[in-house]
Amino acid sequence: MFKSKIAGIGKYLPANVVTNNDLLKYMETSDEWIQERTGIQERRYAHRTNETTTTMGVEAAKVAIERAGTTPQDIDFIIFATLSPDYYFPGCGVLLQRAMKMKEIGALDIRNQCSGFVYAMSVADQFIKTGMYKNILVVGAEKHSFGLDFSTRGRNVSVIFGDGAGAVVLQPTEKENQGILSTHLHSDGNSAEILAMYNPGTHANHWSEQKLASFDEAEIGQMFFSHAMIDDGQVFPNMDGPAVFKVAVEKFPAVIKEALEANQRTTADINLLIPHQANLRISQFVQKKLQLRDDQVYNNIMRYGNTTAASVPIALCEAWENGKVKDGDLVCLAAFGSGFTWGSVLLNW
Ligand code: COA
C-alpha cells in the first residue's frame, strides 16, 4: 500500500488587513481585550465583490499544484473544506473545478468547520493509500467577513475570524521516511448548538408551534427564512466561548497524543505541531500540557485570526515557506471545532 505525501502546498491571504482598532468603528471592543483573550492583532478580509471562498481556494490551489510539479488537468479528485461556501448549494468543489478548467473529476465538499481540513486530509489519504487517485487537491478556504455580526451583539465571535485559503496536493509515495503515518478523527454532537450557525436550516426552531401549525402547504417555504430571524440576528454564528475553550484544551492534547502513541512516537519526536489557529491561548495551553518547546509549535493567528478550515494549511504553508519544515520532519496537524469535531494527522514531510 502507498502512503500519501504532500507534494505541493499553497496559501492565499487577501490584501485587505483589518486591525483590532479598525473594528472599533463597528462595535464596542478594544485592541487590548482582543489581544489579551485571543492573541489576534489583525486579520484579512476578502474583497467584497471580487473575492469569494472559491476564488481564494483557486489562488491557493494554483500555487500548490505548481509546487507539486503538476497541472490542474492532472488533478483526479477535489476535496474542499469550508463553512462559508459561495452558495448554500452546490459546494465550492465544483466551482473550483470549473474555474480551474479541470477534467470531469469527483469533487467533494466537507462541512466540518475548524476540523474540516484535517478531515479532508484523512479522506484524501484513504483514496491515495488504496491507489484509487494519484493527485488529490485538498483545499480549506473561508470568507467569514461576509457572515459575521459586526455590531456589539456579535463581538465575541466577529473579532476572532478572518478570511483566507490554503491548499495541498497529495500524491502517493513509497519512500520510508515520507508521508502520512496516520489520521485520527472524532466527534461528539452533544454540544452541537454551542458553536453553531442555525440558519438557514430545516430545524424550524425559529417558528412557534402555533405559527407552524397555521402554515398551509403553500406557505411551508417560509419555514426556511423569516423576517424575525434576520431582525433577531439569528442568521449569524453563535458561540459559547468559555464552553468551547474548556473542551478544546482537553481534546487537542488527547488527539495529538493518540497520533503519537499509534506510531510509537513521543512529544519529543515532534519537529513541528500545527494546531488549528482557534485562539492563541488554546495553542499555548496545549503546548504547556504537552511540554513542547516554542520551536515545536507554529502559530500565526496574530496576523490572520481564526480562518477555520483554512487555518491549518495556511499555517503549514507559511511554516514551510519560512524553512521550519524540512524533508523527513515529523509534523503533527491537529484541529478542534464546531460539532464538536476534532482530529489529527501525523506525517513525515
Ligand atoms: N470585546 C470586548 N469585550 C468583549 C468582547 C469583545 N470582542 N467579546 C466579549 N466581551 C465581553 C463579554 O460581553 C463579557 O462581558 P461581561 O463580563 O460584562 O458580561 C466579557 O467580555 C467576558 O466574556 P467571555 O465570553 O466570558 O470572555 P472570555 O474570556 O471567555 O473570552 C473568547 C471570550 C471567545 C475569546 C474565549 O472564550 C475563547 O476564545 N473561547 C474559545 C473560542 C474558540 O476558540 N472558538 C473557535 C473554535 S474553533
XYZ file of N, CA, C and O in Angstrom, residues 71-191:
484
model
N -0.289 19.940 -13.180
C -1.159 20.965 -13.769
C -2.584 20.672 -13.287
O -2.866 19.563 -12.822
N -3.490 21.649 -13.398
C -4.879 21.394 -12.982
C -5.468 20.159 -13.677
O -6.299 19.453 -13.104
N -5.021 19.879 -14.903
C -5.568 18.731 -15.638
C -5.096 17.395 -15.058
O -5.677 16.340 -15.330
N -4.041 17.410 -14.252
C -3.554 16.166 -13.621
C -4.340 15.815 -12.362
O -4.262 14.693 -11.875
N -5.063 16.769 -11.806
C -5.790 16.517 -10.543
C -6.917 15.519 -10.809
O -7.698 15.684 -11.754
N -6.992 14.461 -9.995
C -8.049 13.465 -10.243
C -9.121 13.419 -9.161
O -10.065 12.623 -9.255
N -9.023 14.296 -8.149
C -10.096 14.398 -7.161
C -9.921 15.697 -6.385
O -8.792 16.101 -6.108
N -11.048 16.328 -6.029
C -11.005 17.586 -5.265
C -11.740 17.374 -3.947
O -12.849 16.830 -3.934
N -11.119 17.811 -2.854
C -11.845 17.860 -1.581
C -11.742 19.295 -1.077
O -10.640 19.837 -0.929
N -12.903 19.912 -0.841
C -12.942 21.334 -0.475
C -13.621 21.466 0.880
O -14.791 21.131 1.033
N -12.881 21.939 1.873
C -13.441 22.118 3.216
C -13.742 23.592 3.457
O -12.867 24.448 3.289
N -14.974 23.895 3.837
C -15.352 25.274 4.171
C -16.659 25.294 4.939
O -17.484 24.383 4.791
N -16.859 26.351 5.752
C -18.179 26.566 6.349
C -18.813 27.820 5.775
O -19.912 28.206 6.145
N -18.085 28.482 4.866
C -18.595 29.733 4.284
C -18.601 29.621 2.763
O -17.894 30.362 2.081
N -19.380 28.676 2.232
C -19.360 28.431 0.781
C -19.975 29.597 -0.007
O -20.788 30.354 0.530
N -19.609 29.699 -1.280
C -20.169 30.739 -2.153
C -21.692 30.606 -2.209
O -22.408 31.600 -2.176
N -22.169 29.382 -2.336
C -23.600 29.109 -2.406
C -23.973 28.124 -1.299
O -23.153 27.293 -0.907
N -25.240 28.182 -0.893
C -25.722 27.156 0.054
C -25.539 25.781 -0.606
O -25.114 24.834 0.022
N -25.905 25.671 -1.874
C -25.502 24.556 -2.727
C -25.494 25.046 -4.153
O -26.197 26.010 -4.435
N -24.701 24.498 -5.079
C -23.736 23.420 -4.866
C -22.495 23.915 -4.133
O -22.330 25.114 -3.918
N -21.630 22.992 -3.790
C -20.455 23.299 -2.986
C -19.354 23.988 -3.778
O -19.431 24.158 -5.006
N -18.309 24.374 -3.060
C -17.179 25.084 -3.681
C -16.318 24.168 -4.554
O -15.608 24.645 -5.434
N -16.363 22.859 -4.281
C -15.524 21.922 -5.043
C -15.792 22.022 -6.536
O -14.868 22.129 -7.345
N -17.064 22.028 -6.919
C -17.386 22.086 -8.357
C -17.093 23.472 -8.936
O -16.741 23.592 -10.118
N -17.229 24.503 -8.109
C -16.934 25.854 -8.601
C -15.432 25.992 -8.881
O -15.017 26.621 -9.848
N -14.636 25.370 -8.014
C -13.182 25.374 -8.234
C -12.830 24.546 -9.471
O -12.012 24.954 -10.291
N -13.490 23.401 -9.608
C -13.243 22.533 -10.781
C -13.512 23.313 -12.068
O -12.731 23.278 -13.020
N -14.616 24.071 -12.075
C -14.963 24.880 -13.256
C -13.940 25.994 -13.466
O -13.432 26.178 -14.567
N -13.616 26.710 -12.391
C -12.706 27.856 -12.515
C -11.318 27.428 -12.980
O -10.650 28.168 -13.696
N -10.882 26.224 -12.586
C -9.530 25.783 -12.946
C -9.536 24.904 -14.195
O -8.508 24.325 -14.547
N -10.696 24.812 -14.855
C -10.832 24.031 -16.104
C -10.297 22.611 -15.949
O -9.548 22.109 -16.792
N -10.669 21.984 -14.852
C -10.211 20.617 -14.607
C -11.101 19.628 -15.364
O -12.165 19.999 -15.865
N -10.662 18.373 -15.394
C -11.465 17.325 -16.049
C -12.747 17.072 -15.233
O -12.958 17.674 -14.187
N -13.577 16.136 -15.694
C -14.843 15.826 -15.009
C -14.591 14.880 -13.826
O -15.142 13.790 -13.736
N -13.736 15.346 -12.937
C -13.345 14.519 -11.787
C -14.333 14.688 -10.646
O -15.141 15.607 -10.660
N -14.236 13.833 -9.650
C -15.100 13.953 -8.484
C -14.723 15.171 -7.645
O -13.546 15.551 -7.569
N -15.731 15.799 -7.049
C -15.493 16.961 -6.182
C -16.361 16.809 -4.934
O -17.570 16.652 -5.041
N -15.706 16.834 -3.795
C -16.402 16.598 -2.529
C -16.241 17.806 -1.613
O -15.121 18.281 -1.414
N -17.336 18.309 -1.067
C -17.252 19.387 -0.075
C -17.348 18.799 1.324
O -18.155 17.899 1.561
N -16.545 19.328 2.235
C -16.563 18.854 3.621
C -17.004 20.005 4.514
O -16.446 21.097 4.445
N -18.022 19.753 5.325
C -18.544 20.801 6.220
C -18.257 20.410 7.660
O -19.149 20.025 8.395
N -16.983 20.459 8.007
C -16.629 20.111 9.381
C -15.977 21.268 10.113
O -15.224 21.063 11.058
N -16.260 22.464 9.619
C -15.810 23.672 10.284
C -14.312 23.653 10.568
O -13.532 23.322 9.711
N -13.905 23.927 11.801
C -12.478 24.101 12.103
C -11.660 22.837 11.859
O -10.465 22.905 11.594
N -12.286 21.664 11.978
C -11.528 20.435 11.725
C -11.672 19.991 10.273
O -11.215 18.899 9.904
N -12.290 20.811 9.430
C -12.577 20.430 8.043
C -11.344 19.999 7.261
O -11.379 18.994 6.538
N -10.237 20.735 7.411
C -9.047 20.383 6.624
C -8.454 19.056 7.095
O -8.025 18.242 6.281
N -8.448 18.835 8.391
C -7.909 17.570 8.929
C -8.785 16.392 8.461
O -8.275 15.352 8.036
N -10.090 16.577 8.497
C -10.982 15.535 7.974
C -10.730 15.305 6.476
O -10.684 14.172 6.009
N -10.557 16.398 5.746
C -10.334 16.294 4.299
C -9.041 15.541 4.001
O -8.984 14.704 3.089
N -8.003 15.805 4.794
C -6.724 15.115 4.612
C -6.880 13.614 4.869
O -6.294 12.783 4.186
N -7.689 13.299 5.867
C -7.889 11.892 6.201
C -8.613 11.158 5.069
O -8.251 10.044 4.699
N -9.629 11.809 4.503
C -10.379 11.203 3.388
C -9.438 11.025 2.186
O -9.385 9.954 1.573
N -8.689 12.068 1.868
C -7.767 12.014 0.727
C -6.746 10.898 0.913
O -6.428 10.153 -0.027
N -6.260 10.774 2.151
C -5.244 9.749 2.460
C -5.764 8.345 2.138
O -5.028 7.513 1.597
N -7.044 8.098 2.440
C -7.591 6.763 2.173
C -7.604 6.480 0.664
O -7.277 5.377 0.229
N -7.980 7.470 -0.136
C -8.036 7.287 -1.591
C -6.636 7.068 -2.182
O -6.468 6.319 -3.127
N -5.646 7.761 -1.639
C -4.274 7.602 -2.153
C -3.727 6.238 -1.748
O -3.142 5.505 -2.570
N -3.951 5.865 -0.480
C -3.396 4.590 0.022
C -3.896 3.398 -0.782
O -3.174 2.444 -1.001
N -5.162 3.449 -1.176
C -5.733 2.322 -1.917
C -5.385 2.363 -3.398
O -5.728 1.444 -4.141
N -4.751 3.442 -3.847
C -4.362 3.550 -5.253
C -5.468 4.090 -6.149
O -5.338 4.117 -7.370
N -6.575 4.518 -5.562
C -7.692 4.993 -6.390
C -7.365 6.303 -7.113
O -7.733 6.479 -8.258
N -6.686 7.228 -6.418
C -6.322 8.502 -7.047
C -4.836 8.789 -6.836
O -4.237 8.324 -5.859
N -4.259 9.608 -7.753
C -2.821 9.886 -7.690
C -2.486 11.353 -7.435
O -1.367 11.696 -7.068
N -3.450 12.220 -7.652
C -3.219 13.664 -7.429
C -4.488 14.271 -6.845
O -5.375 14.699 -7.589
N -4.571 14.308 -5.536
C -5.782 14.862 -4.918
C -5.505 16.281 -4.441
O -4.512 16.537 -3.745
N -6.406 17.193 -4.820
C -6.297 18.579 -4.361
C -7.180 18.729 -3.125
O -8.390 18.475 -3.182
N -6.557 19.103 -2.006
C -7.307 19.332 -0.765
C -7.233 20.827 -0.449
O -6.141 21.388 -0.335
N -8.401 21.444 -0.313
C -8.460 22.905 -0.103
C -9.220 23.215 1.181
O -10.213 22.551 1.503
N -8.746 24.210 1.914
C -9.510 24.761 3.038
C -9.606 26.255 2.802
O -8.570 26.913 2.616
N -10.807 26.804 2.742
C -10.940 28.242 2.441
C -12.165 28.808 3.151
O -13.152 28.103 3.324
N -12.074 30.083 3.528
C -13.204 30.724 4.220
C -13.281 32.208 3.874
O -12.259 32.901 3.828
N -14.516 32.662 3.696
C -14.781 34.104 3.618
C -15.748 34.432 4.749
O -16.947 34.547 4.556
N -15.187 34.544 5.945
C -16.013 34.807 7.122
C -16.569 36.225 7.145
O -17.616 36.472 7.723
N -15.821 37.148 6.534
C -16.171 38.567 6.675
C -17.562 38.886 6.134
O -18.113 39.930 6.427
N -18.138 37.978 5.342
C -19.473 38.205 4.784
C -20.584 37.704 5.699
O -21.741 37.973 5.433
N -20.257 36.968 6.760
C -21.342 36.364 7.523
C -21.232 36.585 9.020
O -21.650 35.731 9.802
N -20.630 37.707 9.425
C -20.464 37.959 10.861
C -21.308 39.144 11.310
O -21.601 40.046 10.525
N -21.655 39.140 12.581
C -22.412 40.242 13.177
C -21.395 41.257 13.700
O -20.744 41.026 14.732
N -21.247 42.361 12.989
C -20.238 43.348 13.369
C -20.760 44.382 14.372
O -20.091 45.372 14.631
N -21.946 44.118 14.928
C -22.415 45.013 15.992
C -21.853 44.495 17.317
O -21.299 43.387 17.383
N -22.032 45.264 18.386
C -21.518 44.848 19.697
C -22.115 43.500 20.120
O -21.446 42.688 20.762
N -23.355 43.230 19.680
C -24.012 41.954 19.978
C -23.161 40.747 19.538
O -23.119 39.736 20.224
N -22.471 40.875 18.406
C -21.751 39.716 17.867
C -20.254 39.760 18.096
O -19.506 38.969 17.519
N -19.799 40.675 18.980
C -18.349 40.919 19.085
C -17.546 39.725 19.590
O -16.378 39.568 19.258
N -18.158 38.854 20.417
C -17.388 37.711 20.942
C -16.993 36.756 19.822
O -16.020 36.012 19.945
N -17.741 36.782 18.712
C -17.434 35.905 17.576
C -16.671 36.676 16.488
O -15.633 36.215 15.996
N -17.182 37.866 16.140
C -16.670 38.533 14.935
C -15.209 38.964 15.043
O -14.510 39.004 14.023
N -14.712 39.258 16.240
C -13.315 39.705 16.347
C -12.328 38.556 16.078
O -11.156 38.794 15.793
N -12.810 37.333 16.189
C -11.921 36.168 16.109
C -11.606 35.747 14.673
O -10.509 35.284 14.383
N -12.607 35.921 13.767
C -12.467 35.239 12.478
C -11.901 36.100 11.351
O -12.128 37.304 11.303
N -11.199 35.428 10.444
C -10.598 36.093 9.295
C -10.761 35.250 8.040
O -11.210 34.102 8.099
N -10.392 35.834 6.893
C -10.555 35.162 5.598
C -9.214 34.646 5.073
O -8.161 35.246 5.347
N -9.269 33.616 4.246
C -8.059 33.113 3.604
C -8.256 31.705 3.077
O -9.342 31.128 3.217
N -7.195 31.177 2.476
C -7.281 29.825 1.898
C -5.918 29.149 1.913
O -4.882 29.813 1.839
N -5.956 27.826 2.022
C -4.739 27.015 1.909
C -5.072 25.770 1.114
O -6.235 25.346 1.070
N -4.062 25.201 0.466
C -4.320 24.002 -0.349
C -3.081 23.125 -0.403
O -1.952 23.621 -0.291
N -3.321 21.827 -0.551
C -2.203 20.898 -0.772
C -2.573 19.942 -1.907
O -3.757 19.708 -2.168
N -1.537 19.401 -2.548
C -1.741 18.291 -3.489
C -1.140 17.063 -2.833
O 0.028 17.078 -2.431
N -1.961 16.031 -2.682
C -1.475 14.765 -2.116
C -1.191 13.790 -3.247
O -2.009 13.642 -4.155
N -0.023 13.137 -3.138
C 0.366 12.126 -4.131
C 0.882 10.882 -3.407
O 1.298 10.972 -2.245
N 0.871 9.725 -4.077
C 1.414 8.526 -3.434
C 2.935 8.576 -3.314
O 3.602 9.176 -4.141
N 3.445 7.941 -2.262
C 4.894 7.808 -2.111
C 5.198 6.430 -1.543
O 4.383 5.869 -0.811
N 6.356 5.908 -1.897
C 6.776 4.631 -1.304
C 8.031 4.820 -0.460
O 8.602 3.873 0.045
N 8.452 6.084 -0.323
C 9.651 6.382 0.482
C 9.363 6.095 1.945
O 8.279 6.410 2.453
N 10.357 5.544 2.642
C 10.146 5.131 4.033
C 9.862 6.303 4.973
O 8.914 6.278 5.747
N 10.682 7.339 4.872
C 10.587 8.456 5.836
C 9.793 9.632 5.282
O 10.157 10.778 5.456
N 8.687 9.320 4.602
C 7.895 10.381 3.985
C 6.425 9.992 3.973
O 6.086 8.816 3.806
N 5.568 10.963 4.192
C 4.134 10.737 4.015
C 3.345 10.624 5.309
O 3.899 10.626 6.412
N 2.017 10.512 5.137
C 1.116 10.461 6.288
C 1.243 9.115 6.990
O 1.121 8.049 6.373
N 1.486 9.167 8.309
C 1.606 7.940 9.106
C 0.228 7.462 9.555
O -0.079 6.278 9.528
N -0.596 8.400 10.029
C -1.956 8.031 10.446
C -2.802 9.290 10.609
O -2.270 10.391 10.764
N -4.125 9.086 10.567
C -5.054 10.185 10.840
C -6.053 9.700 11.889
O -6.339 8.499 11.963
N -6.569 10.617 12.692
C -7.449 10.247 13.822
C -8.605 11.243 13.884
O -8.370 12.449 14.044
N -9.807 10.757 13.741
C -10.990 11.634 13.673
C -11.958 11.338 14.799
O -12.181 10.166 15.140
N -12.558 12.408 15.344
C -13.518 12.235 16.454
C -14.675 13.215 16.324
O -14.537 14.274 15.716
N -15.776 12.867 16.984
C -16.889 13.818 17.100
C -17.678 13.539 18.370
O -17.667 12.420 18.893
N -18.349 14.585 18.853
C -19.287 14.456 19.966
C -20.362 15.522 19.749
O -20.115 16.703 19.975
N -21.512 15.074 19.289
C -22.572 16.008 18.919
C -23.399 16.519 20.083
O -24.341 17.299 19.873
N -23.063 16.124 21.292
C -23.880 16.537 22.445
C -23.940 18.048 22.636
O -24.905 18.566 23.174
N -22.891 18.747 22.198
C -22.862 20.200 22.375
C -22.932 20.914 21.030
O -22.387 22.010 20.874
